[in-house]
Amino acid sequence: MGVLEKIAEIESEMARTQKNKATSAHLGLLKARLAKLRRELIEPKGGGGGKAGEGFDVAKTGDARIGFVGFPSVGKSTLLSNLAGVYSEVAAYEFTTLTTVPGVIKYKGAKVQLLDLPGIIEGAKDGKGRGKQVIAVARTCSLIFIVLDVLKPLGHKKLIEHELEGFGIRLNKEPPNIHFRRKDKGGINFQPAVVQSELDSDLVKQILAEYKIHNADILVRYDATADDLIDVIEGNRVYIPCIFLLNKIDQISIEELDIIYKIPHCVPISAHHKWNFDDLLEKMWEYLDLVRIYTKPKGQLPDYEAPVVLDHRHSAIEDFCNKLHKSLIKEFKYALVWGSSVKHQPQKVGKEHVLHDEDVVQIVKRV
């Protein structure tokens, strides 16, 4: 029996099983088996057979990367060409875009790479269509735009979320606050810091046994699910912010538009008429959460034209130096910082200091 058949069998068994306290252990075990089988699909056993997806290995340029994901013919290519002036073949039939088309926009001083990923269909995570290679590129993005047709949004939204989840992409979620450490002996030590509604010692042991882990420390700091524990054990999950773009709003009424505006993480747009692009770009900036740092050479005014753009998770002085030049940190003595990250203007800081958006930095080198 192939991997796909096994996955289908487990999924149908999970659909048939009633969810209650008595079956939670059995469901947890099935979820763990499913996660392992899906990993085999993503990273097949054996040497790298087959050619890499043509047109999919796009060089990462700029300060952030945004992937446009959506069903065929929802307006991804139109949106990309109107946003970035890139021409991606557009037609009114499904599966027009067959390779990844990159474009770049400049916004608030940051260069953002936009990727029009070919249409994802049901079963992409099982290797159907070109979906597998598409989602591999989606995993490297800083932000995902899921483009939906406003006339059939919810069904498509659920399907695409399910596809991305199956590939280990978690949308608009934080990594689980679970400490997991393997050890050589001592059995399974499960320590919940708060009362658990789903996980208990037996279920944790069963899930770990599925991975042939019999000695480990698990500390859970919140009310976690079996899925959260499996994500931590698998260790290959990526947590990416996501914005749902409801396209073709020229086809609905104002009343319907008011309802759509209340959905979290959603921006209604019309790619064809270029409606609501400012709102989209503003939301994009908020979700990317980039930090712009201006350089100040000694005795000169700061350069406000070309900021150094950093990811908010890596925005220390050391990251700033590495972005400018790899050898700079070796000659680093201290930095002078002006801005909201320091109390005094300027303030002398070391390489561990975390910078805020629009700080001004002057690096002082060792003589």
Short mmCIF file of N, CA and C in Angstrom, two decimals, residues 231-326:
data_model
loop_
_atom_site.label_atom_id
_atom_site.label_comp_id
_atom_site.label_asym_id
_atom_site.label_seq_id
_atom_site.Cartn_x
_atom_site.Cartn_y
_atom_site.Cartn_z
N ASP A 231 3.59 18.68 16.47
CA ASP A 231 4.35 19.74 15.78
C ASP A 231 5.74 19.91 16.40
N VAL A 232 5.79 19.89 17.74
CA VAL A 232 7.06 20.08 18.44
C VAL A 232 7.99 18.89 18.20
N ILE A 233 7.43 17.66 18.21
CA ILE A 233 8.26 16.47 17.99
C ILE A 233 8.80 16.45 16.56
N GLU A 234 7.91 16.77 15.60
CA GLU A 234 8.33 16.77 14.19
C GLU A 234 9.44 17.81 13.96
N GLY A 235 9.27 19.00 14.58
CA GLY A 235 10.33 20.01 14.54
C GLY A 235 10.56 20.66 13.18
N ASN A 236 9.72 20.36 12.17
CA ASN A 236 9.97 20.97 10.84
C ASN A 236 8.84 21.92 10.44
N ARG A 237 8.13 22.45 11.44
CA ARG A 237 7.01 23.35 11.15
C ARG A 237 7.52 24.78 10.95
N VAL A 238 6.86 25.51 10.06
CA VAL A 238 7.20 26.93 9.92
C VAL A 238 5.96 27.76 10.26
N TYR A 239 6.18 28.85 10.98
CA TYR A 239 5.07 29.70 11.46
C TYR A 239 5.12 31.01 10.68
N ILE A 240 4.14 31.19 9.79
CA ILE A 240 4.17 32.32 8.86
C ILE A 240 2.90 33.16 9.01
N PRO A 241 3.05 34.50 9.10
CA PRO A 241 1.83 35.32 9.12
C PRO A 241 1.14 35.27 7.75
N CYS A 242 -0.15 35.49 7.73
CA CYS A 242 -0.90 35.32 6.48
C CYS A 242 -2.02 36.36 6.40
N ILE A 243 -2.24 36.89 5.21
CA ILE A 243 -3.37 37.81 4.97
C ILE A 243 -4.24 37.20 3.87
N PHE A 244 -5.54 37.16 4.12
CA PHE A 244 -6.48 36.65 3.10
C PHE A 244 -6.96 37.84 2.26
N LEU A 245 -6.73 37.76 0.95
CA LEU A 245 -7.15 38.83 0.05
C LEU A 245 -8.42 38.38 -0.67
N LEU A 246 -9.51 39.07 -0.39
CA LEU A 246 -10.77 38.71 -1.05
C LEU A 246 -10.90 39.57 -2.31
N ASN A 247 -10.61 38.92 -3.44
CA ASN A 247 -10.54 39.65 -4.71
C ASN A 247 -11.92 39.72 -5.39
N LYS A 248 -12.02 40.59 -6.38
CA LYS A 248 -13.24 40.76 -7.19
C LYS A 248 -14.39 41.37 -6.37
N ILE A 249 -14.08 42.38 -5.51
CA ILE A 249 -15.14 43.00 -4.70
C ILE A 249 -16.05 43.89 -5.55
N ASP A 250 -15.66 44.09 -6.83
CA ASP A 250 -16.54 44.87 -7.71
C ASP A 250 -17.82 44.08 -8.04
N GLN A 251 -17.83 42.78 -7.66
CA GLN A 251 -19.00 41.94 -7.99
C GLN A 251 -19.97 41.78 -6.81
N ILE A 252 -19.73 42.49 -5.68
CA ILE A 252 -20.63 42.33 -4.53
C ILE A 252 -21.18 43.69 -4.07
N SER A 253 -22.18 43.63 -3.17
CA SER A 253 -22.81 44.88 -2.70
C SER A 253 -22.03 45.49 -1.54
N ILE A 254 -22.35 46.74 -1.23
CA ILE A 254 -21.68 47.46 -0.12
C ILE A 254 -21.96 46.75 1.21
N GLU A 255 -23.19 46.24 1.39
CA GLU A 255 -23.56 45.55 2.65
C GLU A 255 -22.68 44.32 2.85
N GLU A 256 -22.47 43.57 1.76
CA GLU A 256 -21.62 42.37 1.86
C GLU A 256 -20.18 42.76 2.17
N LEU A 257 -19.75 43.88 1.61
CA LEU A 257 -18.38 44.37 1.84
C LEU A 257 -18.18 44.72 3.32
N ASP A 258 -19.21 45.31 3.95
CA ASP A 258 -19.13 45.65 5.38
C ASP A 258 -18.94 44.41 6.24
N ILE A 259 -19.61 43.32 5.85
CA ILE A 259 -19.49 42.05 6.61
C ILE A 259 -18.07 41.50 6.46
N ILE A 260 -17.55 41.53 5.21
CA ILE A 260 -16.22 40.99 4.92
C ILE A 260 -15.15 41.72 5.73
N TYR A 261 -15.34 43.05 5.91
CA TYR A 261 -14.33 43.84 6.62
C TYR A 261 -14.16 43.39 8.07
N LYS A 262 -15.15 42.68 8.62
CA LYS A 262 -15.08 42.26 10.03
C LYS A 262 -14.31 40.95 10.21
N ILE A 263 -14.00 40.24 9.10
CA ILE A 263 -13.28 38.96 9.21
C ILE A 263 -11.83 39.25 9.56
N PRO A 264 -11.26 38.56 10.58
CA PRO A 264 -9.86 38.83 10.93
C PRO A 264 -8.90 38.42 9.81
N HIS A 265 -7.78 39.12 9.71
CA HIS A 265 -6.71 38.86 8.73
C HIS A 265 -7.18 38.98 7.27
N CYS A 266 -8.27 39.69 7.02
CA CYS A 266 -8.80 39.79 5.65
C CYS A 266 -8.69 41.21 5.11
N VAL A 267 -8.39 41.31 3.80
CA VAL A 267 -8.43 42.61 3.12
C VAL A 267 -9.21 42.42 1.82
N PRO A 268 -10.35 43.10 1.67
CA PRO A 268 -11.08 43.01 0.40
C PRO A 268 -10.42 43.92 -0.65
N ILE A 269 -10.23 43.41 -1.87
CA ILE A 269 -9.58 44.21 -2.93
C ILE A 269 -10.24 43.92 -4.28
N SER A 270 -9.90 44.74 -5.26
CA SER A 270 -10.20 44.39 -6.65
C SER A 270 -8.90 44.56 -7.42
N ALA A 271 -8.29 43.44 -7.81
CA ALA A 271 -6.99 43.48 -8.50
C ALA A 271 -7.14 44.17 -9.85
N HIS A 272 -8.26 43.94 -10.51
CA HIS A 272 -8.48 44.48 -11.86
C HIS A 272 -8.61 46.01 -11.82
N HIS A 273 -9.43 46.51 -10.87
CA HIS A 273 -9.67 47.96 -10.78
C HIS A 273 -8.67 48.68 -9.86
N LYS A 274 -7.77 47.92 -9.24
CA LYS A 274 -6.76 48.47 -8.30
C LYS A 274 -7.43 49.15 -7.10
N TRP A 275 -8.51 48.57 -6.61
CA TRP A 275 -9.21 49.13 -5.45
C TRP A 275 -8.58 48.63 -4.16
N ASN A 276 -8.46 49.52 -3.18
CA ASN A 276 -8.04 49.20 -1.80
C ASN A 276 -6.60 48.71 -1.69
N PHE A 277 -5.74 49.09 -2.64
CA PHE A 277 -4.34 48.66 -2.58
C PHE A 277 -3.60 49.30 -1.40
N ASP A 278 -3.97 50.57 -1.05
CA ASP A 278 -3.27 51.24 0.08
C ASP A 278 -3.49 50.47 1.37
N ASP A 279 -4.74 50.04 1.57
CA ASP A 279 -5.08 49.27 2.77
C ASP A 279 -4.29 47.96 2.80
N LEU A 280 -4.17 47.33 1.63
CA LEU A 280 -3.44 46.06 1.50
C LEU A 280 -1.96 46.25 1.84
N LEU A 281 -1.35 47.32 1.29
CA LEU A 281 0.08 47.55 1.54
C LEU A 281 0.34 47.90 3.00
N GLU A 282 -0.59 48.64 3.61
CA GLU A 282 -0.45 49.01 5.02
C GLU A 282 -0.50 47.75 5.90
N LYS A 283 -1.44 46.86 5.59
CA LYS A 283 -1.59 45.61 6.34
C LYS A 283 -0.37 44.71 6.12
N MET A 284 0.13 44.70 4.88
CA MET A 284 1.33 43.92 4.55
C MET A 284 2.51 44.38 5.42
N TRP A 285 2.65 45.71 5.55
CA TRP A 285 3.75 46.26 6.35
C TRP A 285 3.61 45.86 7.82
N GLU A 286 2.38 45.91 8.31
CA GLU A 286 2.11 45.56 9.71
C GLU A 286 2.46 44.09 9.99
N TYR A 287 2.09 43.19 9.05
CA TYR A 287 2.32 41.76 9.25
C TYR A 287 3.78 41.36 9.04
N LEU A 288 4.49 42.08 8.14
CA LEU A 288 5.91 41.75 7.92
C LEU A 288 6.74 42.13 9.13
N ASP A 289 6.31 43.21 9.83
CA ASP A 289 6.97 43.63 11.07
C ASP A 289 8.48 43.81 10.87
N LEU A 290 8.83 44.61 9.86
CA LEU A 290 10.24 44.85 9.58
C LEU A 290 10.76 46.04 10.38
N VAL A 291 12.07 46.07 10.58
CA VAL A 291 12.70 47.15 11.35
C VAL A 291 13.66 47.88 10.42
N ARG A 292 13.42 49.21 10.20
CA ARG A 292 14.31 50.00 9.33
C ARG A 292 15.32 50.75 10.19
N ILE A 293 16.58 50.59 9.84
CA ILE A 293 17.65 51.26 10.59
C ILE A 293 18.40 52.18 9.63
N TYR A 294 18.59 53.44 10.04
CA TYR A 294 19.32 54.40 9.20
C TYR A 294 20.77 54.49 9.66
N THR A 295 21.68 54.50 8.70
CA THR A 295 23.10 54.58 9.05
C THR A 295 23.52 56.05 9.13
N LYS A 296 24.50 56.31 10.02
CA LYS A 296 25.01 57.69 10.16
C LYS A 296 26.54 57.65 10.16
N PRO A 297 27.16 58.00 9.04
CA PRO A 297 28.63 58.09 9.05
C PRO A 297 29.08 59.23 9.98
N LYS A 298 30.27 59.10 10.54
CA LYS A 298 30.76 60.09 11.52
C LYS A 298 30.83 61.48 10.89
N GLY A 299 30.25 62.46 11.62
CA GLY A 299 30.31 63.85 11.17
C GLY A 299 29.37 64.18 10.02
N GLN A 300 28.49 63.23 9.66
CA GLN A 300 27.54 63.50 8.55
C GLN A 300 26.11 63.29 9.02
N LEU A 301 25.15 63.72 8.20
CA LEU A 301 23.74 63.50 8.52
C LEU A 301 23.36 62.05 8.23
N PRO A 302 22.34 61.53 8.93
CA PRO A 302 21.91 60.15 8.66
C PRO A 302 21.41 60.00 7.22
N ASP A 303 21.61 58.79 6.67
CA ASP A 303 21.15 58.49 5.31
C ASP A 303 19.72 57.94 5.40
N TYR A 304 18.73 58.83 5.16
CA TYR A 304 17.33 58.40 5.27
C TYR A 304 16.80 57.79 3.97
N GLU A 305 17.63 57.79 2.93
CA GLU A 305 17.17 57.28 1.63
C GLU A 305 17.22 55.76 1.56
N ALA A 306 18.29 55.18 2.13
CA ALA A 306 18.48 53.72 1.98
C ALA A 306 18.63 53.06 3.35
N PRO A 307 17.52 52.74 4.03
CA PRO A 307 17.63 52.09 5.35
C PRO A 307 18.14 50.65 5.23
N VAL A 308 18.74 50.18 6.32
CA VAL A 308 19.08 48.75 6.41
C VAL A 308 17.85 48.09 7.04
N VAL A 309 17.27 47.12 6.35
CA VAL A 309 16.01 46.54 6.82
C VAL A 309 16.27 45.18 7.46
N LEU A 310 15.79 45.02 8.70
CA LEU A 310 16.01 43.77 9.45
C LEU A 310 14.68 43.14 9.82
N ASP A 311 14.71 41.84 10.05
CA ASP A 311 13.55 41.11 10.58
C ASP A 311 13.42 41.46 12.06
N HIS A 312 12.18 41.64 12.57
CA HIS A 312 12.00 42.05 13.97
C HIS A 312 12.55 41.03 14.96
N ARG A 313 12.68 39.74 14.52
CA ARG A 313 13.21 38.71 15.44
C ARG A 313 14.73 38.75 15.50
N HIS A 314 15.35 39.40 14.49
CA HIS A 314 16.82 39.49 14.45
C HIS A 314 17.20 40.94 14.21
N SER A 315 16.98 41.77 15.23
CA SER A 315 17.22 43.20 15.02
C SER A 315 18.21 43.77 16.04
N ALA A 316 19.18 42.94 16.46
CA ALA A 316 20.22 43.44 17.37
C ALA A 316 21.30 44.14 16.54
N ILE A 317 22.18 44.87 17.24
CA ILE A 317 23.28 45.56 16.56
C ILE A 317 24.13 44.57 15.75
N GLU A 318 24.32 43.37 16.32
CA GLU A 318 25.13 42.34 15.63
C GLU A 318 24.51 41.97 14.27
N ASP A 319 23.17 41.82 14.24
CA ASP A 319 22.47 41.50 12.98
C ASP A 319 22.62 42.65 11.99
N PHE A 320 22.56 43.87 12.53
CA PHE A 320 22.72 45.08 11.70
C PHE A 320 24.11 45.08 11.05
N CYS A 321 25.14 44.79 11.84
CA CYS A 321 26.52 44.76 11.32
C CYS A 321 26.67 43.67 10.25
N ASN A 322 26.11 42.49 10.53
CA ASN A 322 26.22 41.38 9.56
C ASN A 322 25.52 41.69 8.25
N LYS A 323 24.43 42.46 8.33
CA LYS A 323 23.70 42.82 7.10
C LYS A 323 24.54 43.79 6.26
N LEU A 324 25.31 44.67 6.96
CA LEU A 324 26.15 45.63 6.22
C LEU A 324 27.36 44.92 5.61
N HIS A 325 28.10 44.18 6.46
CA HIS A 325 29.26 43.42 5.98
C HIS A 325 29.66 42.39 7.04
N LYS A 326 29.95 41.18 6.58
CA LYS A 326 30.25 40.09 7.53
C LYS A 326 31.47 40.38 8.41
#
